[in-house]
Amino acid sequence: KMTQNIKYRELSNETVVEISGNVSGFCGCSRGVCNTVVVGPNTIIEAPYFFEECPILQEVLLGENCSFRGDNIFAGCSSLKTLNASNGFRLVGNATFARCGFQELVIPKGTIIDGNYSFGNCKNIISVIIEDGVVISGDETFKDCLGLISVVIGNGVVISGHDSFLNCPRLIIIHIGNDVQIQGNRTFAQ
């Protein structure tokens, strides 16, 4: 356990969790009062269920080249509305942000998503922007996002996972950039 890399700061009526360096085997929301998580650059979080179902987590701010390795790290954080990720973000593990409360989501340039159902069942999500050069190799990345209406896929994006937007019945606007490779089956199937 590397808990020395985790700091809690109390700010008026909220708690901010700051993470720098690599962390594993620790429940980040054990106090049940995490409003904001700030992850420093070049940080690796390698712990399944790290912030799973934290009831009041609203915001995750990620520095450049952060990696999450493990299943369900932020799954079920229904109050989580903001993911502000910098370039070079990497998800390895299943259901990392599944069942979260996002309404709009931007996947930054150079992100690699190598896990299944990463943003699955985010029922409130309306809009997804996938910036240039993103690689999605996991299956069912946005499956069951029932409120999803609009997807913008940037230039040079590779989607090799299957069923990426399966069961997104309201999805009616899809913009696909140049040099996009969609290799998975049933990418936009209903």
Short mmCIF file of C-alpha atoms in Angstrom, two decimals, residues 34-117:
data_model
loop_
_atom_site.label_atom_id
_atom_site.label_comp_id
_atom_site.label_asym_id
_atom_site.label_seq_id
_atom_site.Cartn_x
_atom_site.Cartn_y
_atom_site.Cartn_z
CA CYS A 34 -14.61 12.64 -1.60
CA ASN A 35 -15.94 15.56 -3.65
CA THR A 36 -12.94 15.98 -5.95
CA VAL A 37 -10.08 13.71 -6.94
CA VAL A 38 -6.93 15.33 -8.34
CA VAL A 39 -4.41 12.96 -9.93
CA GLY A 40 -0.95 14.32 -10.65
CA PRO A 41 0.90 13.81 -13.93
CA ASN A 42 2.52 10.45 -14.70
CA THR A 43 0.52 8.73 -11.93
CA ILE A 44 -0.52 5.10 -12.05
CA ILE A 45 -3.47 3.96 -9.96
CA GLU A 46 -3.47 0.20 -9.85
CA ALA A 47 -6.31 -0.87 -7.61
CA PRO A 48 -9.69 -2.32 -8.48
CA TYR A 49 -12.73 -0.62 -6.91
CA PHE A 50 -10.57 2.34 -5.82
CA PHE A 51 -13.39 4.91 -5.65
CA GLU A 52 -16.30 2.64 -6.59
CA GLU A 53 -19.73 3.98 -5.63
CA CYS A 54 -18.39 7.02 -3.81
CA PRO A 55 -21.74 8.74 -3.28
CA ILE A 56 -20.68 12.39 -3.50
CA LEU A 57 -17.68 12.34 -5.83
CA GLN A 58 -18.37 15.06 -8.42
CA GLU A 59 -15.11 15.78 -10.20
CA VAL A 60 -11.97 13.93 -11.32
CA LEU A 61 -9.02 16.02 -12.57
CA LEU A 62 -6.20 14.11 -14.25
CA GLY A 63 -2.69 15.30 -15.10
CA GLU A 64 -0.90 14.21 -18.26
CA ASN A 65 -0.02 10.55 -18.83
CA CYS A 66 -2.16 9.13 -15.99
CA SER A 67 -3.01 5.43 -16.01
CA PHE A 68 -5.77 3.53 -14.29
CA ARG A 69 -5.28 -0.23 -14.06
CA GLY A 70 -8.00 -2.28 -12.46
CA ASP A 71 -11.70 -2.92 -12.76
CA ASN A 72 -14.48 -0.60 -11.53
CA ILE A 73 -12.15 2.12 -10.23
CA PHE A 74 -14.82 4.85 -10.41
CA ALA A 75 -17.81 2.63 -11.27
CA GLY A 76 -21.14 3.64 -9.80
CA CYS A 77 -20.13 7.18 -8.83
CA SER A 78 -23.55 8.51 -9.79
CA SER A 79 -22.73 12.10 -8.76
CA LEU A 80 -19.56 12.16 -10.90
CA LYS A 81 -20.31 14.78 -13.57
CA THR A 82 -16.85 16.05 -14.56
CA LEU A 83 -13.86 14.17 -15.92
CA ASN A 84 -11.15 16.63 -16.87
CA ALA A 85 -8.38 14.49 -18.33
CA SER A 86 -5.17 15.68 -19.95
CA ASN A 87 -3.48 14.10 -22.97
CA GLY A 88 -2.01 10.63 -22.68
CA PHE A 89 -4.68 9.20 -20.37
CA ARG A 90 -4.82 5.38 -20.25
CA LEU A 91 -7.54 3.04 -18.98
CA VAL A 92 -6.69 -0.64 -18.53
CA GLY A 93 -9.45 -2.54 -16.80
CA ASN A 94 -13.15 -3.13 -17.11
CA ALA A 95 -15.99 -0.76 -16.17
CA THR A 96 -13.60 1.98 -14.99
CA PHE A 97 -16.22 4.76 -15.21
CA ALA A 98 -19.35 2.63 -15.71
CA ARG A 99 -22.62 3.89 -14.20
CA CYS A 100 -21.29 7.41 -13.58
CA GLY A 101 -23.35 10.61 -13.83
CA PHE A 102 -21.57 12.27 -16.78
CA GLN A 103 -23.66 14.42 -19.11
CA GLU A 104 -20.87 15.45 -21.45
CA LEU A 105 -17.57 13.67 -21.87
CA VAL A 106 -14.37 14.56 -23.72
CA ILE A 107 -11.83 11.79 -24.29
CA PRO A 108 -8.54 13.72 -24.76
CA LYS A 109 -5.93 13.30 -27.48
CA GLY A 110 -3.70 10.27 -27.21
CA THR A 111 -5.95 8.40 -24.79
CA ILE A 112 -5.84 4.60 -24.83
CA ILE A 113 -8.90 2.71 -23.61
CA ASP A 114 -8.03 -0.96 -23.23
CA GLY A 115 -10.82 -2.30 -21.07
CA ASN A 116 -14.39 -3.40 -21.59
CA TYR A 117 -17.47 -1.34 -20.69
#
